[in-house]
Tab-separated table of C-alpha atoms in Angstrom:
chain	number	residue	atom	x	y	z
A	508	LEU	CA	0.000	0.000	0.000
A	509	CYS	CA	1.114	3.548	-0.709
A	510	ASN	CA	-0.572	6.935	-1.005
A	511	LEU	CA	1.783	8.117	-3.775
A	512	ARG	CA	1.660	7.221	-7.479
A	513	CYS	CA	5.328	6.995	-8.405
A	514	PRO	CA	5.382	5.813	-12.062
A	515	GLY	CA	8.378	3.503	-11.639
A	516	CYS	CA	6.830	1.597	-8.716
A	517	PRO	CA	4.418	-1.303	-9.311
A	518	THR	CA	2.315	-0.158	-6.372
A	519	GLY	CA	2.336	3.442	-7.524
A	520	ASN	CA	1.400	2.632	-11.110
A	521	GLN	CA	-1.070	-0.007	-9.877
A	522	THR	CA	0.428	-2.967	-11.745
A	523	ASN	CA	1.379	-4.946	-8.635
A	524	GLU	CA	-0.473	-8.281	-8.811
A	525	LEU	CA	-0.029	-9.113	-5.133
A	526	PRO	CA	-2.886	-8.404	-2.701
A	527	SER	CA	-2.469	-5.387	-0.433
A	528	GLY	CA	-2.611	-5.424	3.337
A	529	PHE	CA	-0.694	-5.214	6.610
A	530	MET	CA	0.903	-8.071	8.531
A	531	SER	CA	-0.763	-8.551	11.889
A	532	PHE	CA	1.361	-8.112	14.985
A	533	GLU	CA	0.524	-11.659	16.085
A	534	ARG	CA	1.836	-13.147	12.834
A	535	PHE	CA	4.889	-10.900	12.999
A	536	GLN	CA	5.660	-12.106	16.525
A	537	ARG	CA	5.460	-15.750	15.480
A	538	ILE	CA	7.826	-15.181	12.560
A	539	ILE	CA	10.348	-13.260	14.656
A	540	ASP	CA	10.246	-15.841	17.443
A	541	SER	CA	11.057	-18.600	14.963
A	542	LEU	CA	13.944	-16.660	13.374
A	543	ALA	CA	15.380	-14.658	16.273
A	544	ASP	CA	18.463	-16.843	16.722
A	545	HIS	CA	19.517	-16.485	13.092
A	546	LEU	CA	18.048	-13.290	11.610
A	547	VAL	CA	20.527	-10.422	11.292
A	548	LEU	CA	18.611	-7.684	9.466
A	549	LEU	CA	14.904	-7.150	8.932
A	550	GLY	CA	13.551	-4.833	6.222
A	551	LEU	CA	9.957	-3.755	6.804
A	552	ASP	CA	9.057	-2.046	3.568
A	553	GLY	CA	9.026	-3.779	0.178
A	554	ILE	CA	6.884	-2.246	-2.567
A	555	GLY	CA	4.883	0.121	-0.388
A	556	GLU	CA	5.020	2.788	2.314
A	557	PRO	CA	5.779	1.134	5.675
A	558	THR	CA	4.596	4.000	7.878
A	559	LEU	CA	1.000	3.360	6.796
A	560	ASN	CA	1.070	0.163	8.885
A	561	PRO	CA	-0.410	1.030	12.293
A	562	ASP	CA	1.682	-1.721	13.937
A	563	LEU	CA	5.006	-0.716	12.345
A	564	TRP	CA	6.687	0.851	15.371
A	565	ARG	CA	5.457	-1.921	17.655
A	566	GLN	CA	6.905	-4.483	15.244
A	567	ILE	CA	10.238	-2.667	15.067
A	568	ALA	CA	10.409	-2.470	18.855
A	569	TYR	CA	9.737	-6.199	19.149
A	570	ALA	CA	12.479	-7.060	16.648
A	571	HIS	CA	14.844	-4.688	18.464
A	572	GLN	CA	14.157	-6.476	21.762
A	573	LYS	CA	15.191	-9.720	20.051
A	574	GLY	CA	18.500	-8.199	18.908
A	575	ILE	CA	17.549	-7.977	15.215
A	576	GLY	CA	18.610	-5.002	13.127
A	577	THR	CA	15.775	-3.114	11.430
A	578	GLN	CA	15.533	-0.942	8.348
A	579	ILE	CA	12.774	0.899	6.496
A	580	SER	CA	12.652	3.030	3.357
A	581	SER	CA	10.032	5.773	3.493
A	582	HIS	CA	8.880	8.898	1.695
A	583	LEU	CA	8.095	10.235	5.222
A	584	GLY	CA	4.926	12.026	4.147
A	585	THR	CA	2.543	9.775	6.091
A	586	ILE	CA	4.374	9.795	9.433
A	587	LYS	CA	2.051	11.304	12.035
A	588	PRO	CA	3.450	13.991	14.368
A	589	ALA	CA	2.679	11.740	17.346
A	590	ASP	CA	4.823	9.014	15.789
A	591	ILE	CA	7.970	11.118	15.415
A	592	PRO	CA	9.355	9.937	18.807
A	593	LYS	CA	8.592	6.322	17.877
A	594	VAL	CA	10.946	6.521	14.887
A	595	VAL	CA	13.763	6.822	17.413
A	596	ASP	CA	12.382	5.151	20.557
A	597	SER	CA	11.319	1.979	18.718
A	598	GLY	CA	14.988	1.127	18.206
A	599	LEU	CA	14.908	1.468	14.413
A	600	ASP	CA	18.467	1.099	13.129
A	601	TYR	CA	18.367	2.473	9.584
A	602	LEU	CA	15.983	4.947	7.974
A	603	ILE	CA	16.142	5.631	4.231
A	604	CYS	CA	14.377	8.869	3.294
A	605	SER	CA	13.382	8.961	-0.379
A	606	ILE	CA	13.693	12.579	-1.520
A	607	ASP	CA	14.258	13.086	-5.235
A	608	GLY	CA	14.255	16.856	-5.566
A	609	THR	CA	14.868	20.136	-3.749
A	610	THR	CA	11.871	22.010	-5.154
A	611	GLN	CA	8.252	20.887	-5.258
A	612	ASP	CA	7.963	21.181	-9.046
A	613	VAL	CA	10.834	18.724	-9.541
A	614	TYR	CA	10.051	16.460	-6.568
A	615	LYS	CA	6.453	15.840	-7.645
A	616	GLN	CA	7.413	14.643	-11.123
A	617	TYR	CA	8.299	11.242	-9.666
A	618	ARG	CA	6.792	11.348	-6.145
A	619	LYS	CA	3.340	12.020	-7.537
A	620	GLY	CA	1.028	13.182	-4.780
A	621	GLY	CA	3.911	14.021	-2.456
A	622	ASP	CA	4.521	17.308	-0.623
A	623	LEU	CA	8.223	18.154	-0.300
A	624	ASP	CA	7.735	20.770	2.426
A	625	ARG	CA	5.817	18.277	4.558
A	626	VAL	CA	8.492	15.619	4.014
A	627	LEU	CA	11.305	17.955	5.035
A	628	GLU	CA	9.307	19.064	8.066
A	629	LYS	CA	9.012	15.447	9.198
A	630	LEU	CA	12.700	14.782	8.578
A	631	ARG	CA	13.752	17.832	10.588
A	632	ALA	CA	11.492	16.737	13.439
A	633	ILE	CA	13.003	13.240	13.479
A	634	LEU	CA	16.526	14.628	13.482
A	635	GLU	CA	15.703	17.087	16.268
A	636	TYR	CA	14.105	14.396	18.431
A	637	ARG	CA	17.092	12.107	17.906
A	638	ARG	CA	19.426	14.944	18.918
A	639	THR	CA	17.511	15.980	22.039
A	640	SER	CA	17.019	12.379	23.168
A	641	GLY	CA	20.752	11.724	22.975
A	642	ARG	CA	20.246	8.692	20.745
A	643	LYS	CA	22.359	7.759	17.726
A	644	ASN	CA	19.688	5.684	16.048
A	645	PRO	CA	18.339	5.489	13.504
A	646	PHE	CA	21.156	6.051	11.033
A	647	ILE	CA	19.465	8.361	8.530
A	648	GLU	CA	20.106	8.250	4.792
A	649	PHE	CA	18.916	10.928	2.369
A	650	GLN	CA	18.383	8.961	-0.856
A	651	PHE	CA	18.191	10.825	-4.146
A	652	ILE	CA	17.236	8.772	-7.208
A	653	ARG	CA	18.599	10.414	-10.353
A	654	PHE	CA	16.391	10.927	-13.373
A	655	PRO	CA	16.880	13.214	-16.382
A	656	HIS	CA	14.338	15.619	-14.900
A	657	ASN	CA	16.134	16.038	-11.536
A	658	ALA	CA	19.838	15.414	-12.242
A	659	HIS	CA	20.504	19.156	-12.212
A	660	GLN	CA	19.458	19.235	-8.529
A	661	GLU	CA	21.836	16.534	-7.299
A	662	ASP	CA	24.387	18.991	-5.894
A	663	ALA	CA	21.633	21.030	-4.245
A	664	ALA	CA	20.204	17.846	-2.738
A	665	ARG	CA	23.617	16.930	-1.324
A	666	GLU	CA	23.940	20.403	0.198
A	667	LEU	CA	20.445	20.125	1.658
A	668	ALA	CA	21.268	16.754	3.205
A	669	GLU	CA	24.408	18.191	4.801
A	670	ALA	CA	22.510	21.206	6.117
A	671	LEU	CA	19.849	18.972	7.637
A	672	GLY	CA	22.489	16.856	9.379
A	673	VAL	CA	21.636	13.401	8.048
A	674	ASP	CA	24.232	10.654	8.334
A	675	ARG	CA	24.524	9.785	4.660
A	676	PHE	CA	23.621	11.182	1.262
A	677	LEU	CA	23.174	8.592	-1.481
A	678	SER	CA	22.582	9.414	-5.137
A	679	LYS	CA	21.616	6.367	-7.160
A	680	ALA	CA	20.758	5.767	-10.790
A	681	ASP	CA	17.129	5.241	-11.745
A	682	GLY	CA	17.756	1.709	-13.071
A	683	GLY	CA	16.494	2.606	-16.517
A	684	VAL	CA	13.095	3.992	-15.516
A	685	ASP	CA	11.881	6.291	-18.302
A	686	LEU	CA	9.203	8.628	-16.992
A	687	ASP	CA	8.247	9.821	-20.456
A	688	SER	CA	7.493	6.345	-21.784
A	689	MET	CA	6.225	4.707	-18.616
A	690	GLY	CA	3.094	6.580	-17.611
A	691	GLY	CA	0.956	3.962	-15.895
A	692	ASP	CA	2.351	1.036	-17.875
A	693	PRO	CA	3.983	-1.909	-16.057
A	694	ALA	CA	6.972	-2.210	-18.402
A	695	THR	CA	10.544	-1.386	-17.522
A	696	THR	CA	12.767	0.116	-20.171
A	697	GLU	CA	15.130	-1.828	-22.405
A	698	ALA	CA	18.147	-0.433	-20.546
A	699	ARG	CA	16.919	-1.879	-17.275
A	700	GLN	CA	16.098	-5.225	-18.840
A	701	ILE	CA	19.604	-5.495	-20.283
A	702	ARG	CA	21.165	-4.615	-16.930
A	703	LEU	CA	19.079	-7.223	-15.122
A	704	ARG	CA	19.945	-9.932	-17.657
A	705	LYS	CA	23.661	-9.271	-17.175
A	706	SER	CA	23.538	-9.156	-13.390
A	707	THR	CA	23.965	-12.028	-10.936
A	708	CYS	CA	21.540	-12.425	-8.057
A	709	TYR	CA	22.828	-13.750	-4.723
A	710	TRP	CA	19.680	-13.024	-2.716
A	711	PRO	CA	18.245	-16.572	-2.634
A	712	TRP	CA	21.207	-17.604	-0.446
A	713	TYR	CA	20.708	-15.043	2.295
A	714	LEU	CA	17.240	-13.480	2.165
A	715	LEU	CA	13.610	-14.013	1.249
A	716	THR	CA	10.575	-11.762	1.095
A	717	LEU	CA	7.637	-12.725	3.300
A	718	ASN	CA	4.405	-11.039	2.274
A	719	TRP	CA	1.952	-9.631	4.786
A	720	SER	CA	-0.407	-12.638	4.753
A	721	SER	CA	1.348	-15.892	3.889
A	722	GLY	CA	2.960	-15.477	0.492
A	723	LEU	CA	6.627	-16.196	-0.127
A	724	ASN	CA	8.707	-14.484	-2.821
A	725	LEU	CA	12.317	-14.744	-3.891
A	726	CYS	CA	12.820	-10.998	-3.551
A	727	CYS	CA	10.997	-7.720	-2.997
A	728	ILE	CA	10.641	-7.107	-6.757
A	729	SER	CA	9.053	-10.500	-7.482
A	730	LEU	CA	5.462	-9.388	-7.938
A	731	ALA	CA	3.684	-12.226	-9.731
A	732	LYS	CA	0.781	-13.843	-7.918
A	733	ASP	CA	2.009	-17.390	-8.484
A	734	VAL	CA	5.740	-18.099	-8.615
A	735	GLY	CA	5.470	-21.736	-7.571
A	736	LEU	CA	6.568	-21.203	-3.975
A	737	PRO	CA	4.630	-22.482	-0.966
A	738	GLU	CA	2.870	-20.369	1.610
A	739	TYR	CA	5.188	-19.969	4.572
A	740	ASP	CA	4.533	-21.290	8.038
A	741	PRO	CA	5.148	-18.435	10.506
A	742	ASP	CA	6.264	-20.989	13.099
A	743	ASP	CA	8.607	-22.939	10.801
A	744	PHE	CA	10.355	-20.690	8.298
A	745	TYR	CA	13.036	-23.279	7.585
A	746	ALA	CA	10.577	-25.604	5.866
A	747	SER	CA	10.082	-22.846	3.300
A	748	TRP	CA	13.795	-22.038	3.111
A	749	HIS	CA	14.523	-25.638	2.083
A	750	HIS	CA	11.577	-25.985	-0.264
A	751	PRO	CA	12.572	-27.875	-3.472
A	752	ARG	CA	11.700	-24.888	-5.677
A	753	LEU	CA	14.084	-22.650	-3.729
A	754	VAL	CA	16.789	-25.309	-3.714
A	755	SER	CA	16.517	-25.721	-7.494
A	756	THR	CA	16.633	-21.933	-7.969
A	757	ARG	CA	19.867	-21.733	-6.011
A	758	GLU	CA	21.323	-24.601	-8.039
A	759	LEU	CA	20.391	-22.846	-11.274
A	760	LEU	CA	21.955	-19.566	-10.171
A	761	ALA	CA	25.062	-21.324	-8.870
A	762	HIS	CA	25.540	-22.894	-12.297
A	763	ARG	CA	25.178	-19.469	-13.912
A	764	ILE	CA	27.687	-17.898	-11.519
A	765	THR	CA	30.321	-20.567	-12.166
């Protein structure tokens, strides 16, 4: 789920085939309890805006109590003022703030429906609360995705990030997303397809994406309804990890790598 309509995002352009919803806290607890001895880092975002989940900060706090690192990527616009302290007090380790412009006219070309002033207001509030509380977490990244329409603002974005006092500024390529040709279509551009065909994926050896209900996907950009994987058991993740389809996928990729 997300309130924005970013054209390069399957949720934003409404081409995501997976059902939308939020993972219940009870299911989350069961999953974390079964993985706590082995899980190093937990990402609670995927193709959507994590701060829309009313249980997000409670979930992060529970994972933190179990010694698991936590990370979210957010456009920040939907964080409620009352939740600003929770961003820090929950124990969140890493916060990626997606801000792709320094003026509203440029920012809104990709973050359709977003309000840059409101986003920056939330970010300043988080930074101020972290400072006054004496905490070092979360580590805050200002992420700027480069497109032809905003590349001229990269230096200004870096200066803004420094002035705000974030911990890291990251400028990353758009991965071949063409705003002019995409519109609401689900297709990626030829440049992105070529890059993906040439790349090697190591994710099946060290991570999986668990959907909010019971679906299992190889990664956060695997959006088909049926990829031949079983529904996961929140009390026995390892049965899914060793499922024959996952084992065969790893064997196929290992052959490609060698």
